[in-house]
């Protein structure tokens, strides 16, 4: 009975003990396993294919033959970030849900692409932009009024 308790204590990690899709070289943080780009890049063959989609890692080896677009499309992206290709195709919600069954972990934080900051117009005070909210329409209204007067005067004198 003491041996059974020791065996149970050994396998108390939050990830499954016999998961064939998960390798021992990734880092774990709670329930999530992190993989570096170097670790993922070696999984680009017919017998072992991993993809990164939205910083999540998927082992799609068993799905290669089932993929409606053919396995070649997946193999081209194998071991790399396929987010752009995945989104460009416009996969259905069913395909996105199906993807979850192949999830094995996430891309390591150091290897994630940094999002470009969005262009934000910075103003020093609220007053600097408030004058444009009335000045531009006033100028446009004045120009429209002058053009209207010009054309109505031309038509009366003809």
mmCIF file of N, CA, C and O in Angstrom, residues 17-74:
data_model
loop_
_atom_site.group_PDB
_atom_site.id
_atom_site.type_symbol
_atom_site.label_atom_id
_atom_site.label_comp_id
_atom_site.label_asym_id
_atom_site.label_seq_id
_atom_site.Cartn_x
_atom_site.Cartn_y
_atom_site.Cartn_z
ATOM 1 N N UNK A 17 -0.296 12.154 -17.120
ATOM 2 C CA UNK A 17 0.964 11.421 -17.024
ATOM 3 C C UNK A 17 1.338 10.760 -18.343
ATOM 4 O O UNK A 17 2.504 10.661 -18.685
ATOM 5 N N UNK A 18 0.372 10.285 -19.100
ATOM 6 C CA UNK A 18 0.662 9.550 -20.329
ATOM 7 C C UNK A 18 0.102 10.262 -21.552
ATOM 8 O O UNK A 18 -0.568 9.672 -22.376
ATOM 9 N N UNK A 19 0.372 11.536 -21.714
ATOM 10 C CA UNK A 19 -0.105 12.266 -22.879
ATOM 11 C C UNK A 19 0.939 12.138 -23.981
ATOM 12 O O UNK A 19 2.024 12.661 -23.891
ATOM 13 N N UNK A 20 0.590 11.445 -25.047
ATOM 14 C CA UNK A 20 1.541 11.187 -26.132
ATOM 15 C C UNK A 20 1.879 12.459 -26.900
ATOM 16 O O UNK A 20 2.916 12.559 -27.521
ATOM 17 N N UNK A 21 0.990 13.462 -26.861
ATOM 18 C CA UNK A 21 1.233 14.683 -27.614
ATOM 19 C C UNK A 21 2.191 15.643 -26.925
ATOM 20 O O UNK A 21 2.680 16.561 -27.536
ATOM 21 N N UNK A 22 2.430 15.480 -25.624
ATOM 22 C CA UNK A 22 3.223 16.436 -24.869
ATOM 23 C C UNK A 22 4.611 15.884 -24.640
ATOM 24 O O UNK A 22 4.774 14.779 -24.156
ATOM 25 N N UNK A 23 5.610 16.698 -24.986
ATOM 26 C CA UNK A 23 6.983 16.279 -24.778
ATOM 27 C C UNK A 23 7.474 16.804 -23.441
ATOM 28 O O UNK A 23 6.903 17.713 -22.858
ATOM 29 N N UNK A 24 8.562 16.236 -22.970
ATOM 30 C CA UNK A 24 9.095 16.613 -21.673
ATOM 31 C C UNK A 24 9.975 17.851 -21.723
ATOM 32 O O UNK A 24 10.412 18.329 -20.702
ATOM 33 N N UNK A 25 10.260 18.397 -22.894
ATOM 34 C CA UNK A 25 11.173 19.515 -22.972
ATOM 35 C C UNK A 25 10.504 20.871 -22.806
ATOM 36 O O UNK A 25 11.174 21.863 -22.682
ATOM 37 N N UNK A 26 9.185 20.972 -22.806
ATOM 38 C CA UNK A 26 8.502 22.245 -22.632
ATOM 39 C C UNK A 26 8.417 22.618 -21.164
ATOM 40 O O UNK A 26 8.479 21.779 -20.287
ATOM 41 N N UNK A 27 8.281 23.921 -20.898
ATOM 42 C CA UNK A 27 8.131 24.385 -19.529
ATOM 43 C C UNK A 27 6.662 24.359 -19.165
ATOM 44 O O UNK A 27 5.800 24.580 -19.999
ATOM 45 N N UNK A 28 6.373 24.111 -17.889
ATOM 46 C CA UNK A 28 4.988 24.126 -17.456
ATOM 47 C C UNK A 28 4.779 25.266 -16.473
ATOM 48 O O UNK A 28 5.655 25.625 -15.714
ATOM 49 N N UNK A 29 3.602 25.843 -16.519
ATOM 50 C CA UNK A 29 3.208 26.885 -15.594
ATOM 51 C C UNK A 29 1.766 26.588 -15.229
ATOM 52 O O UNK A 29 0.856 26.899 -15.982
ATOM 53 N N UNK A 30 1.557 25.940 -14.098
ATOM 54 C CA UNK A 30 0.215 25.511 -13.742
ATOM 55 C C UNK A 30 -0.214 24.416 -14.695
ATOM 56 O O UNK A 30 0.446 23.406 -14.836
ATOM 57 N N UNK A 31 -1.324 24.630 -15.389
ATOM 58 C CA UNK A 31 -1.852 23.639 -16.334
ATOM 59 C C UNK A 31 -1.315 23.837 -17.744
ATOM 60 O O UNK A 31 -1.475 22.973 -18.585
ATOM 61 N N UNK A 32 -0.707 24.976 -18.024
ATOM 62 C CA UNK A 32 -0.278 25.305 -19.374
ATOM 63 C C UNK A 32 1.180 24.919 -19.569
ATOM 64 O O UNK A 32 2.024 25.184 -18.737
ATOM 65 N N UNK A 33 1.455 24.300 -20.711
ATOM 66 C CA UNK A 33 2.817 23.943 -21.060
ATOM 67 C C UNK A 33 3.308 24.917 -22.117
ATOM 68 O O UNK A 33 2.624 25.161 -23.103
ATOM 69 N N UNK A 34 4.494 25.489 -21.920
ATOM 70 C CA UNK A 34 5.057 26.469 -22.843
ATOM 71 C C UNK A 34 6.167 25.832 -23.664
ATOM 72 O O UNK A 34 6.999 25.118 -23.136
ATOM 73 N N UNK A 35 6.166 26.144 -24.971
ATOM 74 C CA UNK A 35 7.169 25.636 -25.890
ATOM 75 C C UNK A 35 7.871 26.813 -26.559
ATOM 76 O O UNK A 35 7.231 27.796 -26.914
ATOM 77 N N UNK A 36 9.162 26.689 -26.774
ATOM 78 C CA UNK A 36 9.906 27.716 -27.489
ATOM 79 C C UNK A 36 9.784 27.466 -28.991
ATOM 80 O O UNK A 36 9.425 26.362 -29.421
ATOM 81 N N UNK A 37 10.105 28.479 -29.775
ATOM 82 C CA UNK A 37 10.069 28.322 -31.230
ATOM 83 C C UNK A 37 11.025 27.233 -31.691
ATOM 84 O O UNK A 37 10.717 26.478 -32.614
ATOM 85 N N UNK A 38 12.173 27.136 -31.040
ATOM 86 C CA UNK A 38 13.149 26.104 -31.403
ATOM 87 C C UNK A 38 12.560 24.709 -31.214
ATOM 88 O O UNK A 38 12.776 23.820 -32.035
ATOM 89 N N UNK A 39 11.840 24.504 -30.130
ATOM 90 C CA UNK A 39 11.230 23.198 -29.868
ATOM 91 C C UNK A 39 10.137 22.887 -30.886
ATOM 92 O O UNK A 39 9.990 21.753 -31.325
ATOM 93 N N UNK A 40 9.402 23.909 -31.282
ATOM 94 C CA UNK A 40 8.282 23.708 -32.206
ATOM 95 C C UNK A 40 8.776 23.477 -33.626
ATOM 96 O O UNK A 40 8.204 22.672 -34.370
ATOM 97 N N UNK A 41 9.851 24.138 -34.020
ATOM 98 C CA UNK A 41 10.355 24.052 -35.401
ATOM 99 C C UNK A 41 10.724 22.634 -35.821
ATOM 100 O O UNK A 41 10.662 22.319 -37.005
ATOM 101 N N UNK A 42 11.123 21.785 -34.894
ATOM 102 C CA UNK A 42 11.514 20.423 -35.271
ATOM 103 C C UNK A 42 10.305 19.536 -35.575
ATOM 104 O O UNK A 42 10.462 18.447 -36.112
ATOM 105 N N UNK A 43 9.111 20.011 -35.279
ATOM 106 C CA UNK A 43 7.885 19.229 -35.510
ATOM 107 C C UNK A 43 7.235 19.667 -36.818
ATOM 108 O O UNK A 43 6.155 20.239 -36.838
ATOM 109 N N UNK A 44 7.914 19.360 -37.921
ATOM 110 C CA UNK A 44 7.428 19.813 -39.229
ATOM 111 C C UNK A 44 7.432 18.693 -40.263
ATOM 112 O O UNK A 44 7.607 18.933 -41.435
ATOM 113 N N UNK A 45 7.233 17.470 -39.787
ATOM 114 C CA UNK A 45 7.246 16.329 -40.702
ATOM 115 C C UNK A 45 5.875 15.662 -40.757
ATOM 116 O O UNK A 45 5.010 15.927 -39.924
ATOM 117 N N UNK A 46 5.727 14.794 -41.725
ATOM 118 C CA UNK A 46 4.489 14.053 -41.907
ATOM 119 C C UNK A 46 4.104 13.262 -40.661
ATOM 120 O O UNK A 46 2.933 13.146 -40.327
ATOM 121 N N UNK A 47 5.095 12.729 -39.971
ATOM 122 C CA UNK A 47 4.833 11.890 -38.802
ATOM 123 C C UNK A 47 4.736 12.689 -37.505
ATOM 124 O O UNK A 47 4.419 12.132 -36.460
ATOM 125 N N UNK A 48 4.994 13.997 -37.573
ATOM 126 C CA UNK A 48 4.995 14.823 -36.369
ATOM 127 C C UNK A 48 4.856 16.289 -36.780
ATOM 128 O O UNK A 48 5.828 16.920 -37.173
ATOM 129 N N UNK A 49 3.633 16.826 -36.719
ATOM 130 C CA UNK A 49 3.377 18.180 -37.198
ATOM 131 C C UNK A 49 2.712 19.022 -36.117
ATOM 132 O O UNK A 49 1.652 18.670 -35.625
ATOM 133 N N UNK A 50 3.380 20.118 -35.771
ATOM 134 C CA UNK A 50 2.834 21.078 -34.812
ATOM 135 C C UNK A 50 2.640 22.411 -35.515
ATOM 136 O O UNK A 50 3.388 22.761 -36.417
ATOM 137 N N UNK A 51 1.632 23.157 -35.076
ATOM 138 C CA UNK A 51 1.370 24.492 -35.593
ATOM 139 C C UNK A 51 1.189 25.468 -34.439
ATOM 140 O O UNK A 51 0.737 25.085 -33.362
ATOM 141 N N UNK A 52 1.501 26.722 -34.700
ATOM 142 C CA UNK A 52 1.205 27.795 -33.757
ATOM 143 C C UNK A 52 0.092 28.622 -34.383
ATOM 144 O O UNK A 52 0.214 29.087 -35.517
ATOM 145 N N UNK A 53 -1.000 28.783 -33.648
ATOM 146 C CA UNK A 53 -2.091 29.637 -34.091
ATOM 147 C C UNK A 53 -2.500 30.490 -32.902
ATOM 148 O O UNK A 53 -2.909 29.956 -31.870
ATOM 149 N N UNK A 54 -2.374 31.786 -33.047
ATOM 150 C CA UNK A 54 -2.664 32.745 -31.974
ATOM 151 C C UNK A 54 -1.901 32.389 -30.698
ATOM 152 O O UNK A 54 -2.483 32.337 -29.612
ATOM 153 N N UNK A 55 -0.616 32.126 -30.843
ATOM 154 C CA UNK A 55 0.303 31.828 -29.733
ATOM 155 C C UNK A 55 -0.048 30.553 -28.971
ATOM 156 O O UNK A 55 0.450 30.320 -27.886
ATOM 157 N N UNK A 56 -0.885 29.721 -29.541
ATOM 158 C CA UNK A 56 -1.202 28.408 -28.959
ATOM 159 C C UNK A 56 -0.601 27.340 -29.857
ATOM 160 O O UNK A 56 -0.585 27.481 -31.070
ATOM 161 N N UNK A 57 -0.123 26.264 -29.245
ATOM 162 C CA UNK A 57 0.552 25.201 -29.987
ATOM 163 C C UNK A 57 -0.400 24.013 -30.129
ATOM 164 O O UNK A 57 -1.019 23.581 -29.158
ATOM 165 N N UNK A 58 -0.473 23.496 -31.350
ATOM 166 C CA UNK A 58 -1.363 22.378 -31.656
ATOM 167 C C UNK A 58 -0.574 21.261 -32.327
ATOM 168 O O UNK A 58 0.206 21.521 -33.247
ATOM 169 N N UNK A 59 -0.785 20.024 -31.875
ATOM 170 C CA UNK A 59 -0.207 18.853 -32.526
ATOM 171 C C UNK A 59 -1.281 18.310 -33.455
ATOM 172 O O UNK A 59 -2.215 17.625 -33.034
ATOM 173 N N UNK A 60 -1.143 18.599 -34.746
ATOM 174 C CA UNK A 60 -2.180 18.251 -35.716
ATOM 175 C C UNK A 60 -1.798 17.025 -36.547
ATOM 176 O O UNK A 60 -2.396 16.791 -37.598
ATOM 177 N N UNK A 61 -0.858 16.242 -36.064
ATOM 178 C CA UNK A 61 -0.382 15.074 -36.812
ATOM 179 C C UNK A 61 -1.530 14.153 -37.203
ATOM 180 O O UNK A 61 -1.633 13.721 -38.348
ATOM 181 N N UNK A 62 -2.411 13.858 -36.264
ATOM 182 C CA UNK A 62 -3.504 12.919 -36.543
ATOM 183 C C UNK A 62 -4.580 13.530 -37.434
ATOM 184 O O UNK A 62 -5.443 12.805 -37.951
ATOM 185 N N UNK A 63 -4.542 14.842 -37.656
ATOM 186 C CA UNK A 63 -5.554 15.512 -38.467
ATOM 187 C C UNK A 63 -5.111 15.714 -39.919
ATOM 188 O O UNK A 63 -5.929 16.055 -40.776
ATOM 189 N N UNK A 64 -3.846 15.454 -40.218
ATOM 190 C CA UNK A 64 -3.316 15.732 -41.556
ATOM 191 C C UNK A 64 -4.158 15.120 -42.664
ATOM 192 O O UNK A 64 -4.498 15.784 -43.643
ATOM 193 N N UNK A 65 -4.483 13.841 -42.546
ATOM 194 C CA UNK A 65 -5.229 13.153 -43.607
ATOM 195 C C UNK A 65 -6.684 13.588 -43.675
ATOM 196 O O UNK A 65 -7.326 13.460 -44.709
ATOM 197 N N UNK A 66 -7.215 14.129 -42.576
ATOM 198 C CA UNK A 66 -8.623 14.535 -42.533
ATOM 199 C C UNK A 66 -8.842 15.965 -43.033
ATOM 200 O O UNK A 66 -9.969 16.347 -43.328
ATOM 201 N N UNK A 67 -7.788 16.754 -43.106
ATOM 202 C CA UNK A 67 -7.934 18.165 -43.452
ATOM 203 C C UNK A 67 -8.539 18.335 -44.839
ATOM 204 O O UNK A 67 -8.028 17.795 -45.813
ATOM 205 N N UNK A 68 -9.649 19.073 -44.950
ATOM 206 C CA UNK A 68 -10.327 19.235 -46.244
ATOM 207 C C UNK A 68 -9.458 19.889 -47.317
ATOM 208 O O UNK A 68 -9.630 19.622 -48.496
ATOM 209 N N UNK A 69 -8.517 20.728 -46.914
ATOM 210 C CA UNK A 69 -7.650 21.402 -47.881
ATOM 211 C C UNK A 69 -6.437 20.582 -48.270
ATOM 212 O O UNK A 69 -5.610 21.034 -49.057
ATOM 213 N N UNK A 70 -6.313 19.387 -47.712
ATOM 214 C CA UNK A 70 -5.175 18.527 -48.010
ATOM 215 C C UNK A 70 -4.068 18.689 -46.983
ATOM 216 O O UNK A 70 -3.925 19.733 -46.354
ATOM 217 N N UNK A 71 -3.286 17.648 -46.832
ATOM 218 C CA UNK A 71 -2.235 17.682 -45.820
ATOM 219 C C UNK A 71 -1.068 18.573 -46.224
ATOM 220 O O UNK A 71 -0.345 19.067 -45.367
ATOM 221 N N UNK A 72 -0.876 18.808 -47.519
ATOM 222 C CA UNK A 72 0.243 19.627 -47.976
ATOM 223 C C UNK A 72 0.168 21.041 -47.419
ATOM 224 O O UNK A 72 1.182 21.640 -47.068
ATOM 225 N N UNK A 73 -1.063 21.561 -47.333
ATOM 226 C CA UNK A 73 -1.265 22.911 -46.816
ATOM 227 C C UNK A 73 -0.775 22.998 -45.372
ATOM 228 O O UNK A 73 -0.117 23.968 -44.990
ATOM 229 N N UNK A 74 -1.074 21.977 -44.592
ATOM 230 C CA UNK A 74 -0.659 21.963 -43.187
ATOM 231 C C UNK A 74 0.842 21.725 -43.050
ATOM 232 O O UNK A 74 1.493 22.320 -42.199
#
